[in-house]
mmCIF file of C-alpha atoms in Angstrom:
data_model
loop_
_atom_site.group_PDB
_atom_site.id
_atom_site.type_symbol
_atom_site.label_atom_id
_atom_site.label_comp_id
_atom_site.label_asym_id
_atom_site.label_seq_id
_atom_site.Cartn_x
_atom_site.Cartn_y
_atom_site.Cartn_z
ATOM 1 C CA UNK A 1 75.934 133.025 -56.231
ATOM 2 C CA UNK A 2 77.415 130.312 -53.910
ATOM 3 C CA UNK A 3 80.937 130.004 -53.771
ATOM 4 C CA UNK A 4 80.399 127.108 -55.987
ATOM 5 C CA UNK A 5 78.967 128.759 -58.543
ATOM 6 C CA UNK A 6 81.744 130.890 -59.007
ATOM 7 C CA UNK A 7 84.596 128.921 -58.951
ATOM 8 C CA UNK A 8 82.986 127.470 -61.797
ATOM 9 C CA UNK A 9 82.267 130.660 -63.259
ATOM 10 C CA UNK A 10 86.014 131.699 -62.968
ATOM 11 C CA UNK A 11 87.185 127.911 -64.495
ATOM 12 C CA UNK A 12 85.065 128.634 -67.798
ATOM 13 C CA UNK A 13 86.022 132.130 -68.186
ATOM 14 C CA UNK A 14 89.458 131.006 -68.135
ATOM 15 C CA UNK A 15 89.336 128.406 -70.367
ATOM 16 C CA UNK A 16 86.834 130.591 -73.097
ATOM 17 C CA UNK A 17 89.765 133.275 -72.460
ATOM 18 C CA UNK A 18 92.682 130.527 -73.914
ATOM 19 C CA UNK A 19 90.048 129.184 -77.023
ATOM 20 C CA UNK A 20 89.954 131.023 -80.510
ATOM 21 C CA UNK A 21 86.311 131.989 -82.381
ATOM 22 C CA UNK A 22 86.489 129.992 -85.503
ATOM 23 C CA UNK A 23 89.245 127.418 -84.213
ATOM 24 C CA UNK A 24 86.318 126.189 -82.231
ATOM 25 C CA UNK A 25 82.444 126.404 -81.366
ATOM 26 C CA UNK A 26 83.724 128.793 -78.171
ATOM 27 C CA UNK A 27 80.217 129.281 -76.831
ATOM 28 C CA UNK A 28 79.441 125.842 -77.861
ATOM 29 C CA UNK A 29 82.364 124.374 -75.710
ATOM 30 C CA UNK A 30 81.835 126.769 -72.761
ATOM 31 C CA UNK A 31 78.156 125.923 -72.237
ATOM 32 C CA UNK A 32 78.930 122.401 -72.040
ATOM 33 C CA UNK A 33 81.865 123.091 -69.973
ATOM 34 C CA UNK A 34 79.692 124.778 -67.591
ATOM 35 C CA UNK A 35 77.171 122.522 -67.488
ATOM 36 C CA UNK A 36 79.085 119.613 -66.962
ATOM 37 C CA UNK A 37 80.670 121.386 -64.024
ATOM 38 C CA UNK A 38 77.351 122.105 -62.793
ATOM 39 C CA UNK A 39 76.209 118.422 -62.515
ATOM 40 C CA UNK A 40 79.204 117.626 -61.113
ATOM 41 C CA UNK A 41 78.222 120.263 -58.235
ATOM 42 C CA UNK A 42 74.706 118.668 -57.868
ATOM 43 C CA UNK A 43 76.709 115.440 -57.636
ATOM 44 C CA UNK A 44 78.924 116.917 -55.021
ATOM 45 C CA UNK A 45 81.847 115.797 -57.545
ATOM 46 C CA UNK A 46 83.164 119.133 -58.147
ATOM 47 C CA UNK A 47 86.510 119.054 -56.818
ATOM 48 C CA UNK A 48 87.371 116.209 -58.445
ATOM 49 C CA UNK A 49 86.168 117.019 -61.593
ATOM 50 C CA UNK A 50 88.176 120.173 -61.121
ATOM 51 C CA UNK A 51 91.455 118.247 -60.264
ATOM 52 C CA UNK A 52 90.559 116.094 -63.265
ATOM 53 C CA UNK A 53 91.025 119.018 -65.487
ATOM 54 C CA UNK A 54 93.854 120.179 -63.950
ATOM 55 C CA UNK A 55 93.407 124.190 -65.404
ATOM 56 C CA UNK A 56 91.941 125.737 -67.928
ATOM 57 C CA UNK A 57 93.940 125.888 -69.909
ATOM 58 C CA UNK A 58 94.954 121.910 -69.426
ATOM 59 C CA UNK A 59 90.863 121.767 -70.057
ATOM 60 C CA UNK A 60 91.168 123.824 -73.314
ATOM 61 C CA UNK A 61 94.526 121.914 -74.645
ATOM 62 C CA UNK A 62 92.772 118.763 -74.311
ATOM 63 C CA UNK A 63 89.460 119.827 -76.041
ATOM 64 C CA UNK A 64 91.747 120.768 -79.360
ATOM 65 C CA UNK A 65 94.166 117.972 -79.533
ATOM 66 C CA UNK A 66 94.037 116.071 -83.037
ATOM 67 C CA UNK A 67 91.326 118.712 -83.722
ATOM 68 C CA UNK A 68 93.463 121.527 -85.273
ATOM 69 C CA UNK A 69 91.993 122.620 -88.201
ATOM 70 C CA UNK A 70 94.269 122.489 -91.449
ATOM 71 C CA UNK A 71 96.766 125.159 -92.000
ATOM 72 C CA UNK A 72 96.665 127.896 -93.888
ATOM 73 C CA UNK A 73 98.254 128.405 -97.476
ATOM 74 C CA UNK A 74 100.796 130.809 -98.082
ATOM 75 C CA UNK A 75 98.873 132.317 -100.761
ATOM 76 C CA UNK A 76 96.007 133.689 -98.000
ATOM 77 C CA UNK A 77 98.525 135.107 -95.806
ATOM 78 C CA UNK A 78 100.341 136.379 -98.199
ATOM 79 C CA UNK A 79 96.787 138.275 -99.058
ATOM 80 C CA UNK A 80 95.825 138.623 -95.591
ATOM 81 C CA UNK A 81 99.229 140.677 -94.873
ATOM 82 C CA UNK A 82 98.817 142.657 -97.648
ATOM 83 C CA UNK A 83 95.431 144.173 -96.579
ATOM 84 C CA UNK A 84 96.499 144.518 -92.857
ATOM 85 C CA UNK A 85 99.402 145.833 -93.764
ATOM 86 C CA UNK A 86 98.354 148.634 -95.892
ATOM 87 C CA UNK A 87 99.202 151.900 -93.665
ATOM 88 C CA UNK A 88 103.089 150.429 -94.049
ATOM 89 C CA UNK A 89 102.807 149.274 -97.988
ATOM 90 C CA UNK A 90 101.541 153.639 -98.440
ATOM 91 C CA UNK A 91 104.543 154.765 -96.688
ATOM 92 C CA UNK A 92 107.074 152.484 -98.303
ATOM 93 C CA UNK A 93 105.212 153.780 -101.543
ATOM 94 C CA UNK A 94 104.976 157.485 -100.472
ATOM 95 C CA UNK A 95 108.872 157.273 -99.697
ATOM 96 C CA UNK A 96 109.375 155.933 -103.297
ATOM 97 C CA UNK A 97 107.580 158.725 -104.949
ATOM 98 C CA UNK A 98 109.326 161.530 -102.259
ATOM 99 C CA UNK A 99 112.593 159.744 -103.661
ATOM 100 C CA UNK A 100 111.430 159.794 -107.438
ATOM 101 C CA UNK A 101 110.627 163.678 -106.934
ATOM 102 C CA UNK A 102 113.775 165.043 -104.593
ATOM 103 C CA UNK A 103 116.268 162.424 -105.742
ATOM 104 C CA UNK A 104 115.510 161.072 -109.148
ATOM 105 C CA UNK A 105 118.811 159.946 -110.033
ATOM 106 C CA UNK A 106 119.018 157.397 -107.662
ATOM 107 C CA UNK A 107 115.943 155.760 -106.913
ATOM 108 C CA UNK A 108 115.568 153.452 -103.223
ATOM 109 C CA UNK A 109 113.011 151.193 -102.507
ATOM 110 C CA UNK A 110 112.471 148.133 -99.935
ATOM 111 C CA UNK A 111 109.736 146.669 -98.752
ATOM 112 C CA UNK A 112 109.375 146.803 -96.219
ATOM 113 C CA UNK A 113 111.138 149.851 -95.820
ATOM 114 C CA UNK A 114 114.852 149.994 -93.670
ATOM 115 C CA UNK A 115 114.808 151.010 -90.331
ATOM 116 C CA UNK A 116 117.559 152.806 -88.991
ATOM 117 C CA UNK A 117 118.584 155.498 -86.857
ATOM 118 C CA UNK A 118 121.689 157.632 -86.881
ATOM 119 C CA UNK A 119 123.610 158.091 -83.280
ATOM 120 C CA UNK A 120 126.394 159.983 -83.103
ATOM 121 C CA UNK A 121 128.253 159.547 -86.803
ATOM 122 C CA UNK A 122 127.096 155.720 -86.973
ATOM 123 C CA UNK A 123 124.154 154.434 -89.098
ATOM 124 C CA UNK A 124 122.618 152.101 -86.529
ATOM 125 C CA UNK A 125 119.844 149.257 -88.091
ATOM 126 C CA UNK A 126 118.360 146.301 -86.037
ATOM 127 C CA UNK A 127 119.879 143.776 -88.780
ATOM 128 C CA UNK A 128 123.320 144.009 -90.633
ATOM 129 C CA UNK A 129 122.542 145.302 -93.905
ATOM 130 C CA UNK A 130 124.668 148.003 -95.725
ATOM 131 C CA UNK A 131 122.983 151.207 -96.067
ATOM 132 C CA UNK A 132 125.927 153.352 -95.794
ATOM 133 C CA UNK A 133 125.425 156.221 -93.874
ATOM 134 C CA UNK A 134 121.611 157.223 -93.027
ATOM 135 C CA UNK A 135 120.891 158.608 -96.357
ATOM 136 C CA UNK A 136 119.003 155.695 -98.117
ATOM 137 C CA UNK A 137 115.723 157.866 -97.882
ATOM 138 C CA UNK A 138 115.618 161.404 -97.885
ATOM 139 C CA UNK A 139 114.089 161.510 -94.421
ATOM 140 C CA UNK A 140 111.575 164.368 -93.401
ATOM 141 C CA UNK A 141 108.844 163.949 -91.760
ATOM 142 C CA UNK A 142 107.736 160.992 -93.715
ATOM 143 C CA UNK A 143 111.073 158.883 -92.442
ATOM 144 C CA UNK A 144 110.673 160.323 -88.638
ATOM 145 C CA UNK A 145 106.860 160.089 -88.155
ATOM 146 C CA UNK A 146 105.116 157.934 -90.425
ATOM 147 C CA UNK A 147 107.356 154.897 -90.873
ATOM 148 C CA UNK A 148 107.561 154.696 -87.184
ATOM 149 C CA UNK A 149 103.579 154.921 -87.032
ATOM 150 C CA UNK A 150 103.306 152.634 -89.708
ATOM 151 C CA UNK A 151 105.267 149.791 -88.217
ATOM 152 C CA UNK A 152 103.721 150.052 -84.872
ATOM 153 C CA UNK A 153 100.605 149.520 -86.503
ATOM 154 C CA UNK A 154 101.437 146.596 -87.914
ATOM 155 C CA UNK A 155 103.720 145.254 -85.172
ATOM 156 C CA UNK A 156 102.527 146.378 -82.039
ATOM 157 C CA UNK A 157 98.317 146.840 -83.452
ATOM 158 C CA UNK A 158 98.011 144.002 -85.051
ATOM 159 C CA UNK A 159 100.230 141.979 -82.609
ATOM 160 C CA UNK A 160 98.104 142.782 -79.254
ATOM 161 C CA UNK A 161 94.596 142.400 -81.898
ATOM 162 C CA UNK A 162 95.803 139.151 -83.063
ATOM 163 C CA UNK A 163 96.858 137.831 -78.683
ATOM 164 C CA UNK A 164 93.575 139.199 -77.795
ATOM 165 C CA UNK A 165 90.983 137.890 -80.887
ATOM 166 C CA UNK A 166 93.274 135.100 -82.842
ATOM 167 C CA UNK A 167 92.871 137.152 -86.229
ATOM 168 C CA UNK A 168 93.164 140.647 -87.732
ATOM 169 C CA UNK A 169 90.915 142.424 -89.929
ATOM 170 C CA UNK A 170 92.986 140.785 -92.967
ATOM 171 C CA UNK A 171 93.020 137.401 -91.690
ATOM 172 C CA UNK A 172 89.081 137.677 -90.893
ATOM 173 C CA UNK A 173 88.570 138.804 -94.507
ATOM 174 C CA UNK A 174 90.183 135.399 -95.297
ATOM 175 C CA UNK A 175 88.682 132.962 -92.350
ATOM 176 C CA UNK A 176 92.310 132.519 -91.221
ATOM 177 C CA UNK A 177 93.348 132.691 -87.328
ATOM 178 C CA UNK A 178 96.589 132.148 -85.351
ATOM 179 C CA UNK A 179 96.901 130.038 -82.769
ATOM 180 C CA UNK A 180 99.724 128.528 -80.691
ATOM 181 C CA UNK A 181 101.052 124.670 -81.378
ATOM 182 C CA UNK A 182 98.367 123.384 -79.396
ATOM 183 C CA UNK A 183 95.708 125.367 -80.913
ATOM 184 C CA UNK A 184 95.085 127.930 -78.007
ATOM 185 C CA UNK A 185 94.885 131.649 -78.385
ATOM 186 C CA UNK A 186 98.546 132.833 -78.052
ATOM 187 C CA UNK A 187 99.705 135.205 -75.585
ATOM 188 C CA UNK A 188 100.624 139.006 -76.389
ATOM 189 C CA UNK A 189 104.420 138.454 -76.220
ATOM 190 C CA UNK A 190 104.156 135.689 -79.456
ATOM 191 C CA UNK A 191 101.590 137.900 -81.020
ATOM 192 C CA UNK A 192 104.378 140.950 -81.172
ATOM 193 C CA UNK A 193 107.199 138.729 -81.549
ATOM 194 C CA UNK A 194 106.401 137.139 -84.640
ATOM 195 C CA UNK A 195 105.695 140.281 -86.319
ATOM 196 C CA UNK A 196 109.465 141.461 -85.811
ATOM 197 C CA UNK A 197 110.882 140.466 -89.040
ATOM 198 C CA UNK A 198 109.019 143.666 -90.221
ATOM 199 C CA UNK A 199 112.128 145.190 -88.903
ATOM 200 C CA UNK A 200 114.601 143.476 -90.795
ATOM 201 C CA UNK A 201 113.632 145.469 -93.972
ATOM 202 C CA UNK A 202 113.341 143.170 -97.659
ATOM 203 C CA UNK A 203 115.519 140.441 -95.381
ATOM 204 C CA UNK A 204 112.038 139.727 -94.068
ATOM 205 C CA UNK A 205 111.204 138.200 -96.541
ATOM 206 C CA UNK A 206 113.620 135.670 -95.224
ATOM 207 C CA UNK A 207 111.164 134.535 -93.030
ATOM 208 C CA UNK A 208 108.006 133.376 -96.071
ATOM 209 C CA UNK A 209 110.842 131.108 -97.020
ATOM 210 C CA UNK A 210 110.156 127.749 -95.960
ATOM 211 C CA UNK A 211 106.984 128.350 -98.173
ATOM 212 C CA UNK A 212 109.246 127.688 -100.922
ATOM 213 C CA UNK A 213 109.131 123.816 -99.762
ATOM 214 C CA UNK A 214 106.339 123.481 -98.799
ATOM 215 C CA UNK A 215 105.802 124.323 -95.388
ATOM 216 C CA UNK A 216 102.896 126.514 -93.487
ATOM 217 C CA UNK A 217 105.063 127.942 -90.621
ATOM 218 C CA UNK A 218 107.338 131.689 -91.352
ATOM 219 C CA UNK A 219 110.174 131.090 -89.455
ATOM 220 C CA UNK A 220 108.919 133.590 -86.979
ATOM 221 C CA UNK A 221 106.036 131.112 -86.439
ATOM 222 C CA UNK A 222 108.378 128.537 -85.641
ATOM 223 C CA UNK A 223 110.342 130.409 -83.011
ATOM 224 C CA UNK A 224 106.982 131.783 -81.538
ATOM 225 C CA UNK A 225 105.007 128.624 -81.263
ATOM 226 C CA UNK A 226 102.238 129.796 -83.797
ATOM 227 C CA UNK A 227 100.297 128.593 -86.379
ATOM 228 C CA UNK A 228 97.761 130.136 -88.600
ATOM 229 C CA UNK A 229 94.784 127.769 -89.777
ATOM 230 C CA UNK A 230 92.156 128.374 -91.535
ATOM 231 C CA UNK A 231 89.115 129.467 -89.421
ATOM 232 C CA UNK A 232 86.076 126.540 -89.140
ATOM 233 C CA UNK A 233 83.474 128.945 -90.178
ATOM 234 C CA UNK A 234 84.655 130.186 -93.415
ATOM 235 C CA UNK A 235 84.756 126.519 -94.029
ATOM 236 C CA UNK A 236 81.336 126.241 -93.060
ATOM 237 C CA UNK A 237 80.252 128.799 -95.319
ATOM 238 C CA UNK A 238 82.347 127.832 -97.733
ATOM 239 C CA UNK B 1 120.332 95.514 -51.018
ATOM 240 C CA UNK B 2 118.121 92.458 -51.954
ATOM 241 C CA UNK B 3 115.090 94.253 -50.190
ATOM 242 C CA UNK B 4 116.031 97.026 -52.628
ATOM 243 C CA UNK B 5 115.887 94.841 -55.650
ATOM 244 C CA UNK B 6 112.715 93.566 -54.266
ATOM 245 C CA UNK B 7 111.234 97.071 -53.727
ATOM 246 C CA UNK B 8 112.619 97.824 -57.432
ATOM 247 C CA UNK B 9 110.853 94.424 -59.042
ATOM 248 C CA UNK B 10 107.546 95.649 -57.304
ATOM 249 C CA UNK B 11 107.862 99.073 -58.667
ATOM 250 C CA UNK B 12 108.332 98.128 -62.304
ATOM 251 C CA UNK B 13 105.627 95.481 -62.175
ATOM 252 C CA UNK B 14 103.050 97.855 -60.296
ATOM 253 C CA UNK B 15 104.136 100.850 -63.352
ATOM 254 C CA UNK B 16 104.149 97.980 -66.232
ATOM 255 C CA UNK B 17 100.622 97.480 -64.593
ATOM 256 C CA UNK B 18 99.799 101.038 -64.782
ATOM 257 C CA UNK B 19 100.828 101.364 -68.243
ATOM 258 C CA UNK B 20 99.031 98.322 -69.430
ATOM 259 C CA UNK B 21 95.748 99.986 -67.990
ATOM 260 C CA UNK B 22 96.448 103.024 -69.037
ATOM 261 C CA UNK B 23 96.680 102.564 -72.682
ATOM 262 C CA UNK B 24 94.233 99.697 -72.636
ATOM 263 C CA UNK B 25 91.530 102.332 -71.170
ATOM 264 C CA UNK B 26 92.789 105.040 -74.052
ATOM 265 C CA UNK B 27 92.351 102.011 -76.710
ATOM 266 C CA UNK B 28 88.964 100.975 -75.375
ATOM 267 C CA UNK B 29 87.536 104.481 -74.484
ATOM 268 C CA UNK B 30 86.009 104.774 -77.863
ATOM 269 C CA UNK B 31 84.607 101.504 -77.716
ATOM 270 C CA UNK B 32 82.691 102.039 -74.497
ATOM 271 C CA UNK B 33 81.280 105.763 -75.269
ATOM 272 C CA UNK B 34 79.864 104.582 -78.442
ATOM 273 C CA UNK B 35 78.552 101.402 -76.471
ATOM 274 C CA UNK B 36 77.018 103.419 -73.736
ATOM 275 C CA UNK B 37 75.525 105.813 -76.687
ATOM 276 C CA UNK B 38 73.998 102.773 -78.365
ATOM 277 C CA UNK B 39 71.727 102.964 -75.708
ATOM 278 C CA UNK B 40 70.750 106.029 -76.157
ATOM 279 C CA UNK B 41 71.219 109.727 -75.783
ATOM 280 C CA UNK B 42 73.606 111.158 -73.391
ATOM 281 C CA UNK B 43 74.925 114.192 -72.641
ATOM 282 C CA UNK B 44 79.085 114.263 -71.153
ATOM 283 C CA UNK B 45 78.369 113.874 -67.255
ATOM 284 C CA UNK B 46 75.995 111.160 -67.626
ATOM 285 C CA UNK B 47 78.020 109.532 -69.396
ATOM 286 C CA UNK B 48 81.180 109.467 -66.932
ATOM 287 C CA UNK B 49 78.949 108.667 -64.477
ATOM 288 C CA UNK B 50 77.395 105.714 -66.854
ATOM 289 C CA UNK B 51 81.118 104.398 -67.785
ATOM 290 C CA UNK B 52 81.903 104.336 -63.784
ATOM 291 C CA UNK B 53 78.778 102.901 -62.726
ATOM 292 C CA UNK B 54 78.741 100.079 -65.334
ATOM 293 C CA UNK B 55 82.514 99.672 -66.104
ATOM 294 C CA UNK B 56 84.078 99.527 -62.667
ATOM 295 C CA UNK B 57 87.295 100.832 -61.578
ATOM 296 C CA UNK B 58 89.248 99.243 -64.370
ATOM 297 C CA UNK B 59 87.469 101.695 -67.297
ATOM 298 C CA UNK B 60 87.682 104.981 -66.578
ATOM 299 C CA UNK B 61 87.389 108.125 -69.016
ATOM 300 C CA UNK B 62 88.221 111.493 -67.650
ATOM 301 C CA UNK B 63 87.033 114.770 -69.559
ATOM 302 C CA UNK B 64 89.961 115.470 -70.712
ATOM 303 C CA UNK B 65 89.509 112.448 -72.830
ATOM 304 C CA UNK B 66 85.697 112.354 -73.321
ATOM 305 C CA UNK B 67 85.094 115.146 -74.853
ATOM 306 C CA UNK B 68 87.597 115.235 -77.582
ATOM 307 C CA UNK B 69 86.549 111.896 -78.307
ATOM 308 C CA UNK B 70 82.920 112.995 -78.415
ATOM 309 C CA UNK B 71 84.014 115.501 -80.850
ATOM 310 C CA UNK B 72 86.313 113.452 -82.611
ATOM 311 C CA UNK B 73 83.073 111.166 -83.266
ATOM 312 C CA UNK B 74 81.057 113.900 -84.439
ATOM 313 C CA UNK B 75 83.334 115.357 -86.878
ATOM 314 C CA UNK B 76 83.693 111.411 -88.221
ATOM 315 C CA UNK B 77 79.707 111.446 -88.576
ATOM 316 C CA UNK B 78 79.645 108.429 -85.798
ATOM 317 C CA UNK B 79 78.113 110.685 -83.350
ATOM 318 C CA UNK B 80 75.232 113.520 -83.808
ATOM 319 C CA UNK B 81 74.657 115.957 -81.264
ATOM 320 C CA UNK B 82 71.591 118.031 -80.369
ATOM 321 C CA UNK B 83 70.983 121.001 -77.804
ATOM 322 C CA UNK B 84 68.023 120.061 -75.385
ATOM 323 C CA UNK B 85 66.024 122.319 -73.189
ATOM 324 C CA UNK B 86 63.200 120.465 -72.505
ATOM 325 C CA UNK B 87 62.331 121.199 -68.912
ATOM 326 C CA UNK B 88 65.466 122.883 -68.197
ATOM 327 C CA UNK B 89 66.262 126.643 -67.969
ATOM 328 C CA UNK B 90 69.833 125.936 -69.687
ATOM 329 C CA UNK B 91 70.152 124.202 -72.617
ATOM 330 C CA UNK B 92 72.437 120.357 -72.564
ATOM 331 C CA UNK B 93 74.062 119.330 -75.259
ATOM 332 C CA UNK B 94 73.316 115.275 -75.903
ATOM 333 C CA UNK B 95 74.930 113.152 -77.813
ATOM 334 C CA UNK B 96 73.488 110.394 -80.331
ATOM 335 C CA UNK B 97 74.735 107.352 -82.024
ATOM 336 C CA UNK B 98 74.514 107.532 -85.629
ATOM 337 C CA UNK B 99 74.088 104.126 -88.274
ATOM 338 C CA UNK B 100 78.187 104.673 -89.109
ATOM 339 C CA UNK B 101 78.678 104.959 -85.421
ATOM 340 C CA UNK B 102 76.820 101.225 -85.154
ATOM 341 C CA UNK B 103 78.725 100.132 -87.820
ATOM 342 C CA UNK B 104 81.566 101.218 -86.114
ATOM 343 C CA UNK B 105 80.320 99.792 -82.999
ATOM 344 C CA UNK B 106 80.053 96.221 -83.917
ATOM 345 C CA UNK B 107 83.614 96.550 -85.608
ATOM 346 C CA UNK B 108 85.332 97.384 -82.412
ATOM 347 C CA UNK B 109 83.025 94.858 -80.168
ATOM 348 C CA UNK B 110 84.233 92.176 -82.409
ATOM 349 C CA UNK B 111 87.878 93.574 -82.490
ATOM 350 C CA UNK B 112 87.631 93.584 -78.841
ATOM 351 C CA UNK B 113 85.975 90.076 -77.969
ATOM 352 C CA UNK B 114 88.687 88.492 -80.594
ATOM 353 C CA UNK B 115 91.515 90.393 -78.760
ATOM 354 C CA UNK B 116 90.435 89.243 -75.718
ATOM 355 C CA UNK B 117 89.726 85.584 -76.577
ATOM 356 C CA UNK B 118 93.148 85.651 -78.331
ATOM 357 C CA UNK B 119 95.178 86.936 -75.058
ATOM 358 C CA UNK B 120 92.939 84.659 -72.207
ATOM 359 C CA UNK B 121 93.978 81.444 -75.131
ATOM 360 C CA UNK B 122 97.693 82.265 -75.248
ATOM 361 C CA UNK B 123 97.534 82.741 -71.296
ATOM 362 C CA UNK B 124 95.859 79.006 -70.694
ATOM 363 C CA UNK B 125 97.997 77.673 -72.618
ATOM 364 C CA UNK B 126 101.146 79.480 -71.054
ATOM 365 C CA UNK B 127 100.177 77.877 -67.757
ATOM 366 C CA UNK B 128 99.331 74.656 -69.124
ATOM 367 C CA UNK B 129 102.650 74.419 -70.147
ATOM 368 C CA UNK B 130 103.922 75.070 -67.560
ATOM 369 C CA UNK B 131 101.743 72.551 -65.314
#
């Protein structure tokens, strides 16, 4: 391979590594890509071209703009997030029922569930909400291990999925992906960052509502830079 | 200071310049892909090389333009694409003009023509005047 070759190698796995499956025809786009830089090699136009396009990502911006397609409806996320989401709805139901059978008299339940953790004598929660002391479930095992394995599966799993293939298993089931403002795959710090709210306990919820007007973005989206559209091939096969 | 407000003038006129070409090349970029494609296939480099060859300096597309106006096209049923391996190892993706993107064709030329009749008119008789 001449040195050629594979700069223009690297350049096109660097821009397929910023494009989304489904937001576009990725192999499509790289082969022409590729083959455009390779006449511009033959034409001894290759740096040029390459200055032209500035980066890849530049290259893969430019490709999507005015091409994003439509946005998703709240009702498919809403679906999507349910199914991907499953490991934390069992242990916010599981806690219900362990509440039901050890404390029936007063029964707790949030989705998602509070986080909180006691240090020292104070209840300590990553949003302001009064819980009292650290009594709202009746802890065990299921508080200490499997909430915490829950939400890293659905914050931290389904963040780095989502950076690395623009969907999740839920989102594939319906042709949704994320994507950043300009339509590019988005980077693992947005991916886990706009699952946080799951830490806020029901004041997530908080962040579905400017689906109440009308709009496509959580509020987490907003601050991230993220979208989620609906995926080109479902519409195909649609 | 009056070479500085000379040096100032010539600035503003050479980036009023620049901005006139720019946007007239974004406005006309359409107008010369689906021109070129009238007559007939391309694929993306060929066509570059097409729009420098026969345009000049003054129309110039760079990819970063091309090909989301190719694809713009084809998702507006104007322009068809096909993959082509016909004597090559590695398949090329062409593009083809369809009877919309005609239609759409002889709007713009017209557009165009009129636009620049109507400018080189108002120019004349600008400097008629003022003879």
């Amino acid at each position: 391979m001449t040195s050629n070759q594979a700069r223009i190698e690297k350049f096109v796995d660097e821009f397929s590594d910023w494009l989304v499956e489904g937001v576009i025809d990725r192999s499509g786009a790289c082969t022409e890509l590729r083959e455009h830089l390779r006449d511009a090699d033959q034409a001894g136009d290759l740096d040029d071209t390459l200055a032209r396009l500035e980066s890849p990502r530049q290259a893969a911006a430019a490709l999507l703009e005015g091409r994003l397609p439509g946005e998703a409806t709240f009702g498919d996320r809403l679906l999507a997030a349910a199914f991907d989401n499953l490991p934390l709805v069992a242990v916010a139901i599981a806690l219900l029922v362990q509440n039901i059978l050890v404390r029936p008299e007063t029964v707790n339940f949030t989705f998602p569930p509070l986080v909180y953790v006691q240090i020292g004598n104070a209840c300590v929660a990553p949003v302001p909400i009064i819980i009292g002391e650290c009594g709202f479930y009746n802890g065990g095992l299921l508080y200490a291990l499997g909430l915490p394995l829950a939400l890293l599966c659905s914050i931290v799993g389904l963040g780095l999925f989502e950076a690395r293939t623009g969907t999740t298993p839920g989102k594939r089931l319906f042709s949704l992906r994320v994507v950043s403002d300009q339509g590019l795959r988005i980077h693992r710090r947005s991916g886990l960052f706009r699952r946080l709210s799951f830490l806020a306990g029901p004041l997530a919820w908080v962040d579905w509502v400017p689906g109440l007007w009308g709009e496509r973005q959580r509020v987490f989206d907003k601050l991230a830079g993220t979208r989620v559209v609906r995926s080109r091939i479902g519409e195909a096969a649609q | 200071m009056v070479y500085g407000i000379s040096m100032s003038q010539s600035d503003s006129t050479t980036k009023a310049a620049n901005n006139l070409h720019r946007e007239l090349a974004r406005g006309s970029a359409e107008l010369a892909v689906l021109a070129l494609l009238a007559s007939g296939r391309c694929y993306g480099y060929e066509l570059l090389k097409r729009v420098r060859e026969r345009g000049g300096p003054m129309v110039e597309i760079r990819e970063g333009t091309l090909y989301p106006l190719l694809h713009r096209l084809e998702d507006a049923g104007m322009v068809a694409s096909e993959w082509v391996t016909e004597g090559r190892a590695r398949p090329r993706k062409y593009y083809v003009i369809s009877g919309a993107g005609r239609e759409h064709l002889a709007l713009l030329a017209a557009e165009w023509r009129e636009l620049i009749e109507g400018i080189g008119s108002l120019l004349d008789h600008i400097e008629e005047e003022r003879s």
